[in-house]
Each structure stands twice: as structure tokens, then as C-alpha cells.
Short mmCIF file of C-alpha atoms and ligand atoms in Angstrom, two decimals:
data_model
loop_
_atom_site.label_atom_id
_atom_site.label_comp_id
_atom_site.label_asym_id
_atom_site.label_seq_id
_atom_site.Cartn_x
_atom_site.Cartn_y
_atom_site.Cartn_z
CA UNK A 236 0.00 0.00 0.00
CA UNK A 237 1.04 3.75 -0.16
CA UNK A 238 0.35 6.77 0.67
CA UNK A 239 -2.41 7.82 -1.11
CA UNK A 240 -3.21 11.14 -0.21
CA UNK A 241 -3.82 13.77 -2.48
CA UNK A 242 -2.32 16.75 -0.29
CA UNK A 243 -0.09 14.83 1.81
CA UNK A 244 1.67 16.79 4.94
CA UNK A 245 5.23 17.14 5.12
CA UNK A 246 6.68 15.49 7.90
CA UNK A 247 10.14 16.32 9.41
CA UNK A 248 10.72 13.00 11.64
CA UNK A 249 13.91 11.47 13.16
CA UNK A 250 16.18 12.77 15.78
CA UNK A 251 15.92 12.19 19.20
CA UNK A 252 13.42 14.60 20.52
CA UNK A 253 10.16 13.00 20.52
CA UNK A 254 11.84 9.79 22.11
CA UNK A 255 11.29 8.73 25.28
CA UNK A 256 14.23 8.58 27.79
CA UNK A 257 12.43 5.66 29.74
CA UNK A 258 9.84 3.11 29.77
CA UNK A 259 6.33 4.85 28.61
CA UNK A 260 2.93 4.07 28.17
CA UNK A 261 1.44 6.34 25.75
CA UNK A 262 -1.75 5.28 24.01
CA UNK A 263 -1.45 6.30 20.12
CA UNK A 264 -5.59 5.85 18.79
CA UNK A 265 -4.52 6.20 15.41
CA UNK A 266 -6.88 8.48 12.97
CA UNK A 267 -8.87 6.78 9.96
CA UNK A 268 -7.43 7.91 6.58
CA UNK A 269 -9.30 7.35 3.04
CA UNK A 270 -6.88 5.37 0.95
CA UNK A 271 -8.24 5.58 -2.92
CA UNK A 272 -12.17 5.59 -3.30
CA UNK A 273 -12.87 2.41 -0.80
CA UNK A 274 -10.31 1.30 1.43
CA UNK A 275 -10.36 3.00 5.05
CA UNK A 276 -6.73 2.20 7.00
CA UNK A 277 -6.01 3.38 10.47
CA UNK A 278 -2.59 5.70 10.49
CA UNK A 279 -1.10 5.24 13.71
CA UNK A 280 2.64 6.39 12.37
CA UNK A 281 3.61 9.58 11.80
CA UNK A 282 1.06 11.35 14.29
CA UNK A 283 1.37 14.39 16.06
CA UNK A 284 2.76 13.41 18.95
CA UNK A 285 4.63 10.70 17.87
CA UNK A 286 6.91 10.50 14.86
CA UNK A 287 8.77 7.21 15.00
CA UNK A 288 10.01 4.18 16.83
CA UNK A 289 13.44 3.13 16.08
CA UNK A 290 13.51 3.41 12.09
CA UNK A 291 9.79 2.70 12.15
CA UNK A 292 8.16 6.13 10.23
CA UNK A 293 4.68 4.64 8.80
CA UNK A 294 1.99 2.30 10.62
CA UNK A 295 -1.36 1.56 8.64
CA UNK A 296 -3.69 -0.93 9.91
CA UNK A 297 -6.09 -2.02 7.46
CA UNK A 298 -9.68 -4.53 7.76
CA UNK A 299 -10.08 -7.00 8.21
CA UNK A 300 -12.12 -5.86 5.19
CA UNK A 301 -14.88 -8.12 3.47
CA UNK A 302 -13.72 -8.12 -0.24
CA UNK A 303 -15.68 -10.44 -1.71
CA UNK A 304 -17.76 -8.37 -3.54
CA UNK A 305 -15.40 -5.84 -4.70
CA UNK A 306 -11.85 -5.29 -6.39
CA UNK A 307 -9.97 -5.20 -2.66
CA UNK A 308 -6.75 -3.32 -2.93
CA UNK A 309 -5.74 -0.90 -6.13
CA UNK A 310 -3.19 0.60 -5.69
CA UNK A 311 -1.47 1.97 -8.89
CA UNK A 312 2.30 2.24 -9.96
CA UNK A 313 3.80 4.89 -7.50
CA UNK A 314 7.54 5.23 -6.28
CA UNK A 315 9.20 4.95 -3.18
CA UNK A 316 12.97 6.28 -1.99
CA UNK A 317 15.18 6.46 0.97
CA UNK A 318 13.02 3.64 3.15
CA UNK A 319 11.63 0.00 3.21
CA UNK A 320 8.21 -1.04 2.97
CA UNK A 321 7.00 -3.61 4.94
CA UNK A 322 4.22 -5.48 4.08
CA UNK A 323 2.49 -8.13 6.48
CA UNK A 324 -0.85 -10.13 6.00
CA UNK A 325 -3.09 -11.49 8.80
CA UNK A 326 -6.02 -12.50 5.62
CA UNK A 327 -6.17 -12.46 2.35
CA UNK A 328 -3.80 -11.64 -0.43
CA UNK A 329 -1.97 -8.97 -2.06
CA UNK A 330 0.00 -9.04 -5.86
CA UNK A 331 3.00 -6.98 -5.57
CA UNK A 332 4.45 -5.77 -9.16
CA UNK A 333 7.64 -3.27 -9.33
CA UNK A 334 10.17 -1.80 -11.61
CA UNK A 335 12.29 -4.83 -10.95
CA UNK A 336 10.37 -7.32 -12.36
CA UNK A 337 9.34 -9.06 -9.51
CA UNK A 338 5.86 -10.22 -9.76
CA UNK A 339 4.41 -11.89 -6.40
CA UNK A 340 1.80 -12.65 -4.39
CA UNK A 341 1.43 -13.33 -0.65
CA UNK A 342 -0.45 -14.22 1.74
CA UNK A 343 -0.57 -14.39 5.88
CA UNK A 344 2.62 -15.21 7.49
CA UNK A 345 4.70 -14.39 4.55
CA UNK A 346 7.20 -11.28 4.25
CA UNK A 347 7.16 -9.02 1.30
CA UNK A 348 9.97 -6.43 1.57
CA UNK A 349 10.59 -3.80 -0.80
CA UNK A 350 13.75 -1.86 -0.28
CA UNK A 351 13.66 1.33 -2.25
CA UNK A 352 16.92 2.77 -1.74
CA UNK A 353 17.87 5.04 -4.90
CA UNK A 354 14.24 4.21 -6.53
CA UNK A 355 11.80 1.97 -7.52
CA UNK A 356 8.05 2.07 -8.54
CA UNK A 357 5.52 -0.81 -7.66
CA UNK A 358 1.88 -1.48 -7.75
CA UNK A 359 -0.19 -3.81 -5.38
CA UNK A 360 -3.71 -5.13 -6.44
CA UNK A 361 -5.82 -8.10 -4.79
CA UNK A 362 -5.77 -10.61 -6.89
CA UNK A 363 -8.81 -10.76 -9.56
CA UNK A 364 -9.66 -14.45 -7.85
CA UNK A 365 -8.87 -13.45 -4.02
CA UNK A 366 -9.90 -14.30 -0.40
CA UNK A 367 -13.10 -13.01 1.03
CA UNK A 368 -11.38 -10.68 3.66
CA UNK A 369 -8.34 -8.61 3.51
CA UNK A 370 -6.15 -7.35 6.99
CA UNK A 371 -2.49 -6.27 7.43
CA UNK A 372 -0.35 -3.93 8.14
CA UNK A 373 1.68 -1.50 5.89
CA UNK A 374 4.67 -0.24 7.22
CA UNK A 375 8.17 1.43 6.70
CA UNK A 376 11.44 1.52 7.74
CA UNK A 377 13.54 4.73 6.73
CA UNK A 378 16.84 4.14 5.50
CA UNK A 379 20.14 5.15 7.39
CA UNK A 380 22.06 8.16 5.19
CA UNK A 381 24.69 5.45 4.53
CA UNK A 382 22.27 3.34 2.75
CA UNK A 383 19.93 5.16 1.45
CA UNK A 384 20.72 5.67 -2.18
CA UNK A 385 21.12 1.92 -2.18
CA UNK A 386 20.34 0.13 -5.47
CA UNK A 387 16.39 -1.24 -4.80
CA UNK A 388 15.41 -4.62 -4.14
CA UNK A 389 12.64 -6.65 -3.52
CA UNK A 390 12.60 -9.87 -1.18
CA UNK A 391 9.83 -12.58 -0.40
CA UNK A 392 10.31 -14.70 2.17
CA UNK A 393 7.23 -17.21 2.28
CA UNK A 394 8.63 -19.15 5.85
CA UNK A 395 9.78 -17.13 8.98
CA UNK A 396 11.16 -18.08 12.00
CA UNK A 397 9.64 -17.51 15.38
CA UNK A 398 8.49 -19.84 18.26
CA UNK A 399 5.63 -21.03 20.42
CA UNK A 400 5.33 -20.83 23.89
CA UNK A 401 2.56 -20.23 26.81
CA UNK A 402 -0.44 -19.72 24.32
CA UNK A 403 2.24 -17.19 22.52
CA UNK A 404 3.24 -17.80 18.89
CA UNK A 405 6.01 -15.32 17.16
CA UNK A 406 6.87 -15.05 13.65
CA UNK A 407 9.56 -12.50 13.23
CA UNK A 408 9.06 -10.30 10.09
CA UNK A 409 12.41 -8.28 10.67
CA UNK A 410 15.65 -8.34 13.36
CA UNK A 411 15.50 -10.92 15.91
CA UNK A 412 13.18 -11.87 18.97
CA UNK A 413 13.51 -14.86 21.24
CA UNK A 414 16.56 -16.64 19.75
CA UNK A 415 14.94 -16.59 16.00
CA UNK A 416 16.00 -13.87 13.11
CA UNK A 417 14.10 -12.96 10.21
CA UNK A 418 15.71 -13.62 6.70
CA UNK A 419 14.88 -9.88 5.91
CA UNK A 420 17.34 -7.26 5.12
CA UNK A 421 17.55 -4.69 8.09
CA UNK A 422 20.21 -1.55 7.75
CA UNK A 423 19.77 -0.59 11.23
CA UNK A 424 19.27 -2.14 14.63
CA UNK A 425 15.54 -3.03 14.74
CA UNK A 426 12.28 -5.83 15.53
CA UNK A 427 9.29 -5.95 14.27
CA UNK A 428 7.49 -9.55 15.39
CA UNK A 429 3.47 -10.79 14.91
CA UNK A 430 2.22 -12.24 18.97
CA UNK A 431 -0.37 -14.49 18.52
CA UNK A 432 -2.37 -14.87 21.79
CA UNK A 433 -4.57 -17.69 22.70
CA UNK A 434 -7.36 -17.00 25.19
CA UNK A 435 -5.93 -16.78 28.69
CA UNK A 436 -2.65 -16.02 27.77
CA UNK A 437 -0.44 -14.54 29.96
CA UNK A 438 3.15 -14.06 29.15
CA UNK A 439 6.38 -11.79 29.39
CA UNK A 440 8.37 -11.27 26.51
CA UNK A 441 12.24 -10.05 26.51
CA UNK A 442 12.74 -6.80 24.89
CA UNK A 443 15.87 -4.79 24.53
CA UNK A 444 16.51 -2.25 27.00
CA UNK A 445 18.63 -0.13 24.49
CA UNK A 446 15.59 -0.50 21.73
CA UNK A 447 12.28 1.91 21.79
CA UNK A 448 9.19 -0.42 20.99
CA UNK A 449 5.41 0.33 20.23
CA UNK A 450 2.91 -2.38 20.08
CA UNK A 451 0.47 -2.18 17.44
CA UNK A 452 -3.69 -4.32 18.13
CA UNK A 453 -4.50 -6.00 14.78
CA UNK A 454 -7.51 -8.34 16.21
CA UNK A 455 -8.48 -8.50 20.03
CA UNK A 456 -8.19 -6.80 23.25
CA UNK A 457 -4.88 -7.57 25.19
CA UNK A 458 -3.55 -6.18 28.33
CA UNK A 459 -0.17 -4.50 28.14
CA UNK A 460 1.68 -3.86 31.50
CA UNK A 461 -1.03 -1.47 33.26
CA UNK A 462 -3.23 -0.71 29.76
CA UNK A 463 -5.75 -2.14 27.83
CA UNK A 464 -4.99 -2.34 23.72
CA UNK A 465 -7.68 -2.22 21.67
CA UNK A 466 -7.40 -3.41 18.01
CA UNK A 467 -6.36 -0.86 15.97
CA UNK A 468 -4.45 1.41 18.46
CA UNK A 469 -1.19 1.76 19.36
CA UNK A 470 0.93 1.62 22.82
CA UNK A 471 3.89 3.77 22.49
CA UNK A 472 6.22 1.98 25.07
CA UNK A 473 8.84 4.15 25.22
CA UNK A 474 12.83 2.75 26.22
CA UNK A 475 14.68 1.09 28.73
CA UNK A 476 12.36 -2.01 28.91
CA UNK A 477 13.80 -5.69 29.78
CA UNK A 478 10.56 -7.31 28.99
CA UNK A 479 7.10 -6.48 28.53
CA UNK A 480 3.92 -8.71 30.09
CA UNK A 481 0.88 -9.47 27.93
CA UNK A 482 -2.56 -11.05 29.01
CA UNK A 483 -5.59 -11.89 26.88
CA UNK A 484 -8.87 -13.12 27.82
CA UNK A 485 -9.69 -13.81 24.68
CA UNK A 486 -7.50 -14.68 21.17
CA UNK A 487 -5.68 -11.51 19.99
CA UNK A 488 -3.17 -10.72 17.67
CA UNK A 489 0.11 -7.67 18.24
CA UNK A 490 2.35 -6.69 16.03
CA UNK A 491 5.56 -5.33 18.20
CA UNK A 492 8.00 -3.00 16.56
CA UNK A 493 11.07 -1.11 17.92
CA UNK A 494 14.58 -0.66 17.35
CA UNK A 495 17.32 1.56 18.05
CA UNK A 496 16.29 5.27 18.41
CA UNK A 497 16.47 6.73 14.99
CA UNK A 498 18.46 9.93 15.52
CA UNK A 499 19.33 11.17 11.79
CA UNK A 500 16.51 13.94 10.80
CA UNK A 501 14.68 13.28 7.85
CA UNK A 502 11.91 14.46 5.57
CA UNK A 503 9.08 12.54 4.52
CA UNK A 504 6.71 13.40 1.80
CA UNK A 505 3.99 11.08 -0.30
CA UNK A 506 5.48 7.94 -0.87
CA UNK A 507 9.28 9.47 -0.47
CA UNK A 508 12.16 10.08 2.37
CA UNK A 509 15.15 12.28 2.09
CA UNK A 510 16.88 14.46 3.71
CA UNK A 511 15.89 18.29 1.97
CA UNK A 512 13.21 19.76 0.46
CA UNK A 513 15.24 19.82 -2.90
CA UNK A 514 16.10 16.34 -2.85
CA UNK A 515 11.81 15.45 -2.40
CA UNK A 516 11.14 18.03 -5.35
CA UNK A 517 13.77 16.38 -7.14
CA UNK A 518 12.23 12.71 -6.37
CA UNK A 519 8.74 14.24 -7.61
CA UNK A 520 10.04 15.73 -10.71
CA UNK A 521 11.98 12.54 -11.48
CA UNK A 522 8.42 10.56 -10.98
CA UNK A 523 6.33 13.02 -13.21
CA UNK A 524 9.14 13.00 -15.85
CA UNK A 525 9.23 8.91 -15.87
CA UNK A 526 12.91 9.54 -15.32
CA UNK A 527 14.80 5.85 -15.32
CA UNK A 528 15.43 6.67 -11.16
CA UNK A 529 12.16 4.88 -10.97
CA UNK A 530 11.54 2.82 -13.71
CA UNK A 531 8.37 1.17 -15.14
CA UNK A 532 6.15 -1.41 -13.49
CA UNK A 533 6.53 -4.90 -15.31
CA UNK A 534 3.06 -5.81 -16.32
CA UNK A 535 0.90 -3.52 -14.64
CA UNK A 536 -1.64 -2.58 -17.43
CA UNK A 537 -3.01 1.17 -16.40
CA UNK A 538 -2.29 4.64 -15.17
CA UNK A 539 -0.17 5.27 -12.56
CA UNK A 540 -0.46 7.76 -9.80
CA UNK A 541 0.69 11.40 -9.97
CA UNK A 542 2.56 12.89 -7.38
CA UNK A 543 0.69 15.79 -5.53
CA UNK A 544 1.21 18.87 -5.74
CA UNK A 545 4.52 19.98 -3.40
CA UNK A 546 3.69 22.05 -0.47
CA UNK A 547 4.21 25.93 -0.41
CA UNK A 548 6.64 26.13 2.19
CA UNK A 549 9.60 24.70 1.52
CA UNK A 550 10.60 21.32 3.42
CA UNK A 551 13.73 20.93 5.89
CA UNK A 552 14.88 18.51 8.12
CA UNK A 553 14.41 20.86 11.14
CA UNK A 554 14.58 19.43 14.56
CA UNK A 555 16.33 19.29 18.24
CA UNK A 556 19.94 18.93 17.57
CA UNK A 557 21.18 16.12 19.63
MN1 MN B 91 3.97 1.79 -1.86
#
């Protein structure tokens, strides 16, 4: 998925100003954003208050959506720089095309990871044949300043690790958790892990004192330390954190992300990340011209999305030096 917004705010993120120096508790309720004509996701990343955890930048929570009678996702060729997209299932199924050539589809459980590095355009549709209901996750990673003009790439992996223990299964989409490391390509220190809760589980999980961490509701009600989680919010959980103690009544599903407190400033706009406000007029004139930074999308038979108009003022990468 993308960001779809037709007048999208600029966002100077990064740094260390909005991170917490100890262990927090911050409920994030996310705010209900209009993606294309149909889909409604649930932004919990950037908000106001809170811009990132670890290299985390974007959160969407989408569905679960009923599908059946509809086209499910369209989202047209659009390009990406300067991060990674992560892209997680809990139902359905998603076709990912890009300016690669890959040409995928995936389903729950499996990892589809989309570096973008220098550039790189791709388009995600629901398959014309797809599952009745569609819910995941969209997410990104921004790139370090040392890697981000890396060449793009695209990875599947189908099987990840993780374990099963005390009505708690993990499957770790990124970093490592528990002894088991995802086969994803990470350029800074960072987790991002699915918790699947049976009903009357009650467990601690280890967690990096070093790392900041958010945990994100996809399905369920859990109870996280001293607060309740509702699906499709967000606890903001701050640093300094050894381990972290879950309880459900009933079956629920997390999604845990943190890493390493993200402290180079960066701006995001649309679908791109850099570090000026030349560099994203540059990326959106580059786009518009169908300049070869991008590419064309193998296969994809239609229009592909504009960039928006830029902003009036111009963008920098303001923020508390450290
Ligand atoms: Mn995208």
C-alpha cells in the first residue's frame, strides 16, 4: 500500500526529541485515513505526537475488510525512496508488481519487503480471484544516510522463523526476537514480530533495553503492562524495557516493533524520504518525468499515480539537535 493522499503533509521526523528517555505508556488511537475511493486504514505512524520508533516512520492498519464483492486493494504504480516497505498479512492476499520485475503474491505469514533505496516504482492489487477478507499492516522503515541511495530490491520470504510458547506464537518479520532472526534485510538495529495470543494467555516477553518499541492491536483486546490495547491502536512503550507482560482473555493478535532510536533527521513526503526539500522536489520531478530513477512497473496494465502537488513552504529537516 502507499500513501495515497492527495495533499499529503510534510513530515520532518527522526532525531531524538520526541523519544522517550524511559519506559512509557502512551496510548497512540490512530486516525482513519481514506486510501483511494474504498479502502479506510487506520494511520497510527507519523502522528502528532509521535513520529517514530526506532527506524519505524509509517503504521497503517487495514480490515479485516470483506472483499468479496469488490476489487480489494488498487493501488497503482507509485515510487518509493530512501526507506523500506513492509508489508504483512493477517487474511487475504496482495499481488505486488515493481520496476524490478518481480511479480508476487502473498499471503498471511509471509514477508514481502521492498527496499527502495535510490528508486523503484511498484503497484499492489488483490488478486482478480482473491480471499473473502483482507487485513495487514503496511509499514516502513527509513533508510540510514549510509544506505539510502542503495540500489532497490525486492525480497519474499514465504517461511519465517519464530516460536511457540505459553499460548504465545512469534513469527519474526524483521531483526530478531527470542533466539529466531528474520531472513529480511535490516540496515539498522531493529524488531518488528506478529504475537499471537490464545485466550488466557499470559506471558512476558524479553525486549531490549537499548531499543524503543510500540505495540500495534490487529484483532483482540490484550492487556499490556497497566493498559488495555484495543485493536487498531497503538501503545507507544517508550525505552529502557527488559521485557514487557501481555494477558488476553480472549485470542488476539500484536504486532511489536522497535529498534534503536532513529536519531538522523529526515523528511518525509507522499510515498518518499530524504533528507531536503530539494532532494523530495527532485524525487517528484523525477516521478512526473518517468525519469529511469524509478523505472516502469513490469506488467501492470493502467495509469499510474501522480505525485501531488509539493507544499508551499519549503521542506527541511528541522529538529532538536542532539
Ligand atoms: Mn507503496
Amino acid at each position: 500500500m502507499s500513501n495515497l493522499d492527495r495533499r499529503p503533509a510534510a513530515r520532518q521526523l527522526g532525531g531524538l526529541g520526541s523519544t522517550s528517555a524511559g519506559p512509557a505508556l502512551d496510548l497512540l488511537p490512530g486516525r482513519e485515513v481514506l486510501l483511494g475511493e474504498s479502502t479506510r486504514v487506520r494511520r497510527l505512524l507519523p502522528t502528532l505526537g509521535r513520529r517514530m520508533v526506532g527506524a519505524w516512520a509509517f503504521v497503517d492498519h487495514y480490515g479485516p475488510d470483506d472483499v468479496a464483492a469488490g476489487t480489494g486493494m488498487q493501488v497503482a504504480p507509485h515510487p518509493h525512496t530512501g526507506l523500506q516497505t513492509v508489508s504483512w498479512l493477517l487474511e487475504g492476499k496482495v499481488h505486488h508488481r515493481d520496476s524490478l520485475g518481480s511479480d508476487v503474491q502473498f499471503g498471511p505469514g509471509e514477508l514481502a519487503l521492498m527496499t527502495a533505496g535510490h528508486g523503484i516504482a511498484h503497484a499492489e492489487q488483490s488478486p482478480v480471484v482473491h480471499p473473502r477478507y483482507l487485513h495487514g499492516a503496511q509499514l516502513w522503515v527509513v533508510l540510514p544516510d549510509a544506505d539510502r541511495e542503495t540500489a532497490p530490491a525486492f525480497e519474499h520470504h514465504p517461511v519465517l522463523p519464530g516460536f511457540t510458547s505459553d499460548g504465545l506464537t512469534t513469527t519474526v518479520l524483521m531483526g530478531s526476537f527470542g533466539g529466531a532472526t528474520s531472513p529480511g534485510t535490516a540496515y539498522t538495529p531493529l524488531v518488528g514480530v506478529d504475537l499471537d495470543l490464545v485466550a488466557g494467555a499470559d506471558v512476558e516477553v524479553p525486549l531490549e533495553p537499548d531499543f524503543e518499541y510500540a505495540v500495534l492491536g490487529a484483532t483482540g483486546s490484550v492487556t499490556v503492562e497497566d493498559a488495555t490495547l484495543e485493536r487498531g491502536s497503538m501503545l507507544y512503550l517508550g525505552t529502557g524495557r527488559r521485557s514487557l507482560r501481555l494477558h488476553s482473555a480472549a485470542p488476539a493478535r500484536l504486532l511489536l516493533l522497535g529498534g534503536e532510536p532513529f536519531d538522523e533527521r529526515i523528511v518525509m513526503w507522499w510515498n518518499f524520504v530524504g533528507r531536503s526539500g530539494e532532494e523530495i522536489a527532485d524525487y517528484a520531478a523525477s516521478w512526473q518525468e518517468e525519469s529511469d530513477r524509478f523505472g516502469v512497473v513490469v506488467g501492470y496494465d493502467g495509469v499510474r499515480l501522480d505525485a501531488p502537488p509539493l507544499p508551499p513552504v519549503p521542506l527541511t529537516a528541522r529538529g532538536r539537535e542532539r
